[in-house]
């Protein structure tokens, strides 16, 4: 992803520019040479803020300080970003009731942490003929978690395993 380049000082190619001062005051439309001289007299840079406007809008500012503040804002935004993970719980068609409840508890914890969960029923050997057992286990999961989860991907067969993906319900404020 290429970062957008900003024209500063001599890189600006317009003949006339609309100038905004260092304190956000409008200085009007000036020839480029006057605008550059004005910025230089204040020991600041002339930065092209809106190159597509007619005439282009330029601002008098300390470009180094501006870039530093932009990078700080991006770091702050990145800190607050939440990474959602897909956690997986595997079971078999003959998994007992207690073990099923235990795994439901795990999935509930994953959802409360804000992660998605993939519940997989793995069939081995001749178990594949009893797909109804696997479906009933996934139905039980869905029923137990309906208060905090949305089924994102319904029950699907993929090779010798059947799975579904559940996501946490979004909190309404």
Coordinates of N, CA and C in Angstrom, one line a residue:
X1 N 0.8 -1.2 0.0 CA 0.0 0.0 0.0 C 0.9 1.2 0.0
X2 N 0.8 2.1 -1.0 CA 1.6 3.2 -1.2 C 1.0 4.4 -0.3
X3 N 1.9 5.0 0.4 CA 1.4 6.1 1.2 C 1.2 7.4 0.4
X4 N 0.1 8.2 0.6 CA -0.1 9.3 -0.2 C 1.0 10.4 0.1
X5 N 1.6 10.9 -1.0 CA 2.7 11.9 -0.8 C 2.0 13.3 -0.7
X6 N 2.6 14.1 0.1 CA 2.1 15.5 0.3 C 3.2 16.4 -0.3
X7 N 2.8 17.4 -1.1 CA 3.7 18.3 -1.7 C 4.0 19.4 -0.6
X8 N 5.3 19.7 -0.4 CA 5.6 20.8 0.5 C 6.6 21.7 -0.2
X9 N 6.6 23.0 0.1 CA 7.5 24.0 -0.3 C 7.6 24.0 -1.9
X10 N 8.8 23.7 -2.4 CA 9.1 23.8 -3.8 C 8.5 22.7 -4.6
X11 N 7.9 21.7 -4.0 CA 7.3 20.6 -4.7 C 5.9 21.0 -5.2
X12 N 5.3 22.1 -4.7 CA 4.0 22.5 -5.1 C 4.1 23.1 -6.5
X13 N 3.2 22.7 -7.4 CA 3.3 23.0 -8.8 C 2.3 24.1 -9.3
X14 N 1.3 24.5 -8.4 CA 0.3 25.5 -8.8 C 0.9 26.9 -8.9
X15 N 0.3 27.7 -9.8 CA 0.7 29.1 -9.9 C 0.2 30.0 -8.7
X16 N -1.1 29.7 -8.4 CA -1.7 30.4 -7.3 C -2.3 29.4 -6.3
X17 N -2.2 29.8 -5.0 CA -2.7 28.9 -4.0 C -3.6 29.6 -3.0
X18 N -4.5 28.9 -2.4 CA -5.3 29.5 -1.3 C -4.5 29.2 0.0
X19 N -4.2 30.2 0.8 CA -3.3 30.0 1.9 C -4.0 30.1 3.2
X20 N -3.8 29.1 4.1 CA -4.3 29.1 5.4 C -3.1 29.3 6.4
X21 N -3.2 30.3 7.3 CA -2.1 30.6 8.2 C -1.8 29.5 9.2
X22 N -0.8 29.8 10.0 CA -0.4 28.8 11.1 C -1.4 28.7 12.2
X23 N -2.2 29.8 12.4 CA -3.2 29.8 13.4 C -4.6 29.5 12.8
X24 N -4.7 28.9 11.7 CA -5.9 28.5 10.9 C -6.7 29.7 10.4
X25 N -6.0 30.9 10.2 CA -6.7 32.0 9.7 C -6.5 32.0 8.1
X26 N -7.6 32.5 7.4 CA -7.5 32.6 6.0 C -6.7 33.7 5.5
X27 N -5.7 33.5 4.7 CA -4.9 34.6 4.2 C -5.2 34.9 2.7
X28 N -6.1 34.2 2.1 CA -6.6 34.5 0.8 C -5.8 33.7 -0.3
X29 N -6.1 34.1 -1.6 CA -5.4 33.5 -2.7 C -4.2 34.3 -3.0
X30 N -3.0 33.6 -3.0 CA -1.7 34.3 -3.2 C -1.0 33.6 -4.3
X31 N -0.1 34.3 -5.0 CA 0.8 33.7 -6.0 C 1.7 32.7 -5.1
X32 N 2.2 31.7 -5.8 CA 3.0 30.7 -5.0 C 4.3 31.3 -4.4
X33 N 4.9 32.2 -5.1 CA 6.2 32.8 -4.6 C 5.9 33.6 -3.3
X34 N 4.8 34.3 -3.3 CA 4.4 35.1 -2.1 C 4.1 34.2 -0.9
X35 N 3.4 33.1 -1.2 CA 3.0 32.1 -0.2 C 4.3 31.5 0.4
X36 N 5.2 31.1 -0.5 CA 6.5 30.5 0.0 C 7.3 31.5 0.8
X37 N 7.3 32.8 0.4 CA 8.1 33.8 1.1 C 7.4 34.0 2.5
X38 N 6.1 34.0 2.6 CA 5.4 34.2 3.8 C 5.7 33.0 4.8
X39 N 5.7 31.8 4.3 CA 6.0 30.6 5.1 C 7.5 30.7 5.6
X40 N 8.4 31.1 4.7 CA 9.8 31.2 5.1 C 10.0 32.2 6.1
X41 N 9.3 33.3 6.0 CA 9.5 34.4 7.0 C 9.1 34.0 8.4
X42 N 8.2 33.0 8.5 CA 7.7 32.5 9.8 C 8.5 31.2 10.2
X43 N 9.5 30.9 9.4 CA 10.3 29.7 9.6 C 9.5 28.4 9.6
X44 N 8.5 28.3 8.8 CA 7.6 27.2 8.7 C 7.6 26.7 7.2
X45 N 6.8 25.6 7.0 CA 6.7 25.0 5.7 C 5.3 25.4 5.1
X46 N 5.3 25.4 3.7 CA 4.0 25.5 3.0 C 3.6 24.1 2.6
X47 N 2.5 23.6 3.1 CA 2.1 22.2 2.8 C 0.8 22.2 2.1
X48 N 0.8 21.5 0.9 CA -0.4 21.4 0.1 C -1.4 20.4 0.8
X49 N -2.5 21.0 1.3 CA -3.5 20.2 2.1 C -4.5 19.6 1.2
X50 N -5.0 20.4 0.2 CA -6.0 19.9 -0.7 C -5.6 20.2 -2.1
X51 N -4.9 19.3 -2.8 CA -4.3 19.5 -4.1 C -5.4 19.5 -5.2
X52 N -6.6 18.9 -4.9 CA -7.6 18.8 -6.0 C -8.5 20.1 -6.1
X53 N -8.4 20.9 -5.0 CA -9.2 22.2 -5.0 C -8.7 23.1 -6.1
X54 N -9.6 24.1 -6.5 CA -9.2 25.1 -7.5 C -9.3 26.4 -6.8
X55 N -8.3 27.2 -6.5 CA -6.9 26.8 -6.5 C -6.6 25.9 -5.4
X56 N -5.4 25.1 -5.4 CA -5.1 24.2 -4.3 C -5.0 24.9 -3.0
X57 N -5.4 24.3 -1.9 CA -5.3 24.8 -0.6 C -4.0 24.4 0.1
X58 N -3.2 25.4 0.5 CA -1.9 25.2 1.2 C -2.0 25.8 2.6
X59 N -1.3 25.1 3.5 CA -1.3 25.6 4.9 C 0.1 25.8 5.4
X60 N 0.3 26.9 6.1 CA 1.6 27.2 6.7 C 1.7 26.4 8.0
X61 N 2.6 25.5 8.1 CA 2.8 24.7 9.4 C 4.2 24.1 9.5
X62 N 4.5 23.6 10.6 CA 5.8 22.9 10.8 C 5.5 21.4 10.4
X63 N 6.0 21.1 9.2 CA 5.7 19.8 8.6 C 6.2 18.6 9.4
X64 N 7.4 18.8 10.0 CA 8.0 17.7 10.8 C 7.1 17.4 12.0
X65 N 6.6 18.5 12.7 CA 5.8 18.3 13.8 C 4.4 17.7 13.4
X66 N 3.9 18.1 12.3 CA 2.7 17.5 11.7 C 2.8 16.0 11.5
X67 N 3.9 15.6 10.9 CA 4.1 14.2 10.6 C 4.2 13.4 11.9
X68 N 4.9 14.0 12.9 CA 5.1 13.3 14.2 C 3.7 13.1 14.8
X69 N 2.8 14.1 14.8 CA 1.5 14.0 15.4 C 0.7 13.0 14.7
X70 N 0.8 12.9 13.4 CA 0.0 11.9 12.6 C 0.4 10.5 13.0
X71 N 1.7 10.3 13.1 CA 2.2 8.9 13.5 C 1.7 8.6 14.9
X72 N 1.7 9.5 15.8 CA 1.2 9.3 17.1 C -0.3 8.9 17.1
X73 N -1.1 9.6 16.3 CA -2.5 9.3 16.2 C -2.7 7.9 15.6
X74 N -1.9 7.5 14.6 CA -2.0 6.1 14.1 C -1.6 5.1 15.1
X75 N -0.6 5.3 15.9 CA -0.2 4.4 16.9 C -1.3 4.2 18.0
X76 N -1.9 5.3 18.3 CA -3.1 5.3 19.3 C -4.2 4.4 18.7
X77 N -4.5 4.7 17.5 CA -5.6 3.9 16.8 C -5.3 2.4 16.8
X78 N -4.0 2.1 16.5 CA -3.6 0.7 16.4 C -3.7 0.0 17.8
X79 N -3.4 0.8 18.9 CA -3.5 0.3 20.2 C -4.9 -0.1 20.6
X80 N -5.9 0.7 20.2 CA -7.3 0.5 20.5 C -7.9 -0.6 19.6
X81 N -7.3 -1.0 18.6 CA -7.8 -2.0 17.6 C -7.9 -3.4 18.3
X82 N -9.0 -4.1 18.1 CA -9.2 -5.4 18.7 C -9.0 -6.4 17.6
X83 N -8.2 -7.4 17.9 CA -8.0 -8.5 17.0 C -8.9 -9.7 17.4
X84 N -9.8 -10.1 16.5 CA -10.7 -11.2 16.8 C -10.1 -12.5 16.3
X85 N -10.0 -13.5 17.2 CA -9.4 -14.8 16.8 C -10.5 -15.8 16.7
X86 N -10.2 -16.8 15.9 CA -11.1 -18.0 15.7 C -10.6 -19.1 16.6
X87 N -11.3 -19.4 17.7 CA -10.9 -20.5 18.5 C -11.7 -21.8 18.1
X88 N -11.0 -22.9 18.3 CA -11.7 -24.2 17.8 C -11.9 -25.2 19.0
X89 N -13.1 -25.8 19.0 CA -13.3 -26.9 20.0 C -13.7 -28.1 19.1
X90 N -13.0 -29.2 19.4 CA -13.3 -30.4 18.6 C -14.0 -31.4 19.6
X91 N -15.0 -32.2 19.0 CA -15.6 -33.2 19.7 C -15.9 -34.4 18.8
X92 N -16.4 -35.5 19.3 CA -16.7 -36.6 18.6 C -18.2 -36.8 18.7
X93 N -18.8 -37.6 17.8 CA -20.3 -37.9 17.8 C -20.7 -38.6 19.1
X94 N -19.8 -39.3 19.7 CA -20.2 -40.1 20.9 C -19.7 -39.4 22.2
X95 N -19.4 -38.1 22.1 CA -19.0 -37.3 23.3 C -20.1 -37.3 24.3
X96 N -19.8 -37.6 25.6 CA -20.7 -37.7 26.7 C -21.3 -36.3 27.1
X97 N -22.4 -36.3 27.8 CA -23.1 -35.1 28.2 C -22.2 -34.1 29.0
X98 N -21.5 -34.7 30.0 CA -20.7 -33.9 30.9 C -19.6 -33.2 30.1
X99 N -18.9 -34.0 29.2 CA -17.8 -33.4 28.4 C -18.4 -32.3 27.4
X100 N -19.6 -32.5 26.9 CA -20.2 -31.6 26.1 C -20.4 -30.3 26.8
X101 N -20.9 -30.4 28.1 CA -21.2 -29.2 28.9 C -19.9 -28.4 29.2
X102 N -18.8 -29.2 29.4 CA -17.5 -28.6 29.6 C -17.0 -27.8 28.4
X103 N -17.2 -28.4 27.2 CA -16.8 -27.7 26.0 C -17.6 -26.5 25.7
X104 N -18.9 -26.6 26.1 CA -19.8 -25.4 25.9 C -19.3 -24.3 26.8
X105 N -18.9 -24.6 28.0 CA -18.4 -23.6 28.9 C -17.1 -22.9 28.3
X106 N -16.3 -23.7 27.6 CA -15.1 -23.2 27.0 C -15.5 -22.2 25.9
X107 N -16.4 -22.6 25.0 CA -16.9 -21.8 23.9 C -17.5 -20.5 24.5
X108 N -18.3 -20.6 25.6 CA -18.9 -19.4 26.2 C -17.8 -18.4 26.6
X109 N -16.8 -19.0 27.2 CA -15.7 -18.1 27.6 C -15.0 -17.4 26.4
X110 N -14.8 -18.2 25.3 CA -14.2 -17.6 24.1 C -15.1 -16.4 23.6
X111 N -16.4 -16.6 23.6 CA -17.3 -15.6 23.1 C -17.3 -14.4 24.0
X112 N -17.2 -14.6 25.3 CA -17.2 -13.5 26.2 C -15.9 -12.6 26.1
X113 N -14.9 -13.3 25.6 CA -13.6 -12.6 25.4 C -13.6 -11.8 24.1
X114 N -14.7 -12.0 23.3 CA -14.9 -11.3 22.0 C -14.4 -12.1 20.8
X115 N -14.0 -13.3 21.0 CA -13.5 -14.2 19.9 C -14.6 -15.0 19.3
X116 N -14.4 -15.5 18.1 CA -15.3 -16.4 17.4 C -14.9 -17.8 17.8
X117 N -15.8 -18.7 17.6 CA -15.5 -20.1 18.0 C -16.0 -21.0 16.9
X118 N -15.2 -22.0 16.5 CA -15.5 -23.0 15.6 C -15.7 -24.3 16.3
X119 N -16.9 -24.9 16.2 CA -17.2 -26.1 16.9 C -17.2 -27.2 15.8
X120 N -16.3 -28.2 16.0 CA -16.1 -29.2 15.0 C -16.4 -30.6 15.6
X121 N -17.2 -31.4 14.8 CA -17.5 -32.8 15.2 C -16.7 -33.6 14.2
X122 N -15.7 -34.4 14.7 CA -14.9 -35.2 13.9 C -15.4 -36.7 13.9
X123 N -15.6 -37.2 12.7 CA -16.1 -38.6 12.5 C -14.9 -39.5 12.1
X124 N -14.8 -40.6 12.8 CA -13.7 -41.6 12.5 C -14.3 -42.9 12.1
X125 N -13.7 -43.5 11.1 CA -14.2 -44.9 10.7 C -15.7 -44.9 10.3
X126 N -16.4 -45.8 11.0 CA -17.8 -46.0 10.6 C -18.7 -45.0 11.3
X127 N -18.2 -44.1 12.1 CA -19.0 -43.1 12.8 C -19.7 -42.2 11.7
X128 N -19.1 -42.1 10.5 CA -19.6 -41.2 9.5 C -21.1 -41.6 9.1
X129 N -21.5 -42.8 9.4 CA -22.8 -43.3 9.1 C -23.8 -42.7 10.1
X130 N -23.3 -42.2 11.2 CA -24.2 -41.6 12.3 C -24.1 -40.1 12.3
X131 N -24.3 -39.5 11.2 CA -24.2 -38.0 11.1 C -25.2 -37.3 12.0
X132 N -26.4 -38.0 12.3 CA -27.4 -37.4 13.1 C -26.9 -37.1 14.5
X133 N -26.0 -38.0 15.0 CA -25.4 -37.7 16.4 C -24.6 -36.4 16.4
X134 N -23.8 -36.2 15.3 CA -23.0 -35.0 15.2 C -23.9 -33.8 15.1
X135 N -24.9 -33.9 14.3 CA -25.9 -32.8 14.1 C -26.5 -32.4 15.4
X136 N -26.9 -33.4 16.2 CA -27.6 -33.2 17.5 C -26.6 -32.5 18.5
X137 N -25.3 -32.9 18.4 CA -24.4 -32.2 19.3 C -24.2 -30.8 18.9
X138 N -24.2 -30.5 17.6 CA -24.1 -29.1 17.2 C -25.3 -28.3 17.5
X139 N -26.5 -28.9 17.4 CA -27.8 -28.3 17.8 C -27.8 -28.0 19.3
X140 N -27.2 -28.9 20.1 CA -27.2 -28.6 21.5 C -26.3 -27.4 21.8
X141 N -25.2 -27.3 21.1 CA -24.3 -26.2 21.3 C -25.0 -24.9 21.0
X142 N -25.7 -24.9 19.8 CA -26.4 -23.7 19.4 C -27.5 -23.3 20.4
X143 N -28.2 -24.3 20.9 CA -29.3 -24.0 21.9 C -28.7 -23.4 23.2
X144 N -27.6 -24.0 23.7 CA -27.0 -23.6 24.9 C -26.4 -22.2 24.8
X145 N -25.9 -21.8 23.6 CA -25.2 -20.5 23.5 C -26.1 -19.4 22.9
X146 N -27.4 -19.7 22.6 CA -28.2 -18.7 21.9 C -28.3 -17.4 22.6
X147 N -28.1 -17.3 23.9 CA -28.2 -16.1 24.6 C -27.0 -15.1 24.4
X148 N -25.8 -15.6 24.1 CA -24.7 -14.8 23.8 C -24.1 -14.9 22.5
X149 N -24.6 -15.9 21.6 CA -23.9 -16.2 20.4 C -24.9 -16.1 19.2
X150 N -24.3 -15.7 18.0 CA -25.0 -15.8 16.8 C -24.3 -16.9 15.9
X151 N -25.1 -17.7 15.2 CA -24.5 -18.7 14.4 C -24.1 -18.0 13.1
X152 N -22.8 -17.9 12.8 CA -22.2 -17.2 11.7 C -22.2 -18.1 10.4
X153 N -21.8 -19.4 10.7 CA -21.8 -20.4 9.6 C -22.6 -21.6 10.1
X154 N -23.7 -21.9 9.4 CA -24.5 -23.0 9.8 C -23.7 -24.4 9.7
X155 N -24.3 -25.4 10.2 CA -23.7 -26.8 10.1 C -23.3 -27.1 8.7
X156 N -22.0 -27.5 8.5 CA -21.5 -27.9 7.2 C -20.6 -29.1 7.3
X157 N -20.7 -29.9 6.3 CA -19.8 -31.1 6.3 C -18.6 -30.7 5.4
X158 N -17.4 -31.1 5.9 CA -16.2 -30.9 5.2 C -15.3 -32.1 5.4
X159 N -15.3 -33.0 4.4 CA -14.6 -34.2 4.5 C -15.2 -35.1 5.6
X160 N -14.4 -35.5 6.6 CA -15.0 -36.3 7.7 C -15.3 -35.5 8.9
X161 N -15.5 -34.2 8.8 CA -15.9 -33.4 9.9 C -17.1 -32.5 9.6
X162 N -17.8 -32.2 10.6 CA -19.0 -31.3 10.5 C -18.7 -30.2 11.4
X163 N -18.9 -28.9 11.0 CA -18.6 -27.8 11.8 C -19.6 -26.7 11.7
X164 N -19.6 -25.8 12.7 CA -20.3 -24.5 12.6 C -19.5 -23.5 13.3
X165 N -19.7 -22.2 12.9 CA -18.9 -21.1 13.5 C -19.9 -20.2 14.2
X166 N -19.6 -19.9 15.5 CA -20.4 -19.0 16.2 C -19.6 -17.7 16.6
X167 N -20.3 -16.6 16.6 CA -19.7 -15.3 16.9 C -20.5 -14.7 18.0
X168 N -19.8 -13.8 18.8 CA -20.5 -13.2 19.9 C -21.5 -12.2 19.4
X169 N -22.7 -12.1 20.1 CA -23.7 -11.1 19.7 C -23.1 -9.7 20.0
X170 N -23.4 -8.8 19.1 CA -22.9 -7.4 19.3 C -23.6 -6.7 20.4
X171 N -22.9 -6.0 21.2 CA -23.5 -5.3 22.4 C -24.2 -4.0 21.9
X172 N -25.5 -3.9 22.2 CA -26.2 -2.7 21.8 C -26.2 -1.7 22.9
X173 N -25.8 -0.5 22.6 CA -25.7 0.6 23.6 C -26.8 1.6 23.5

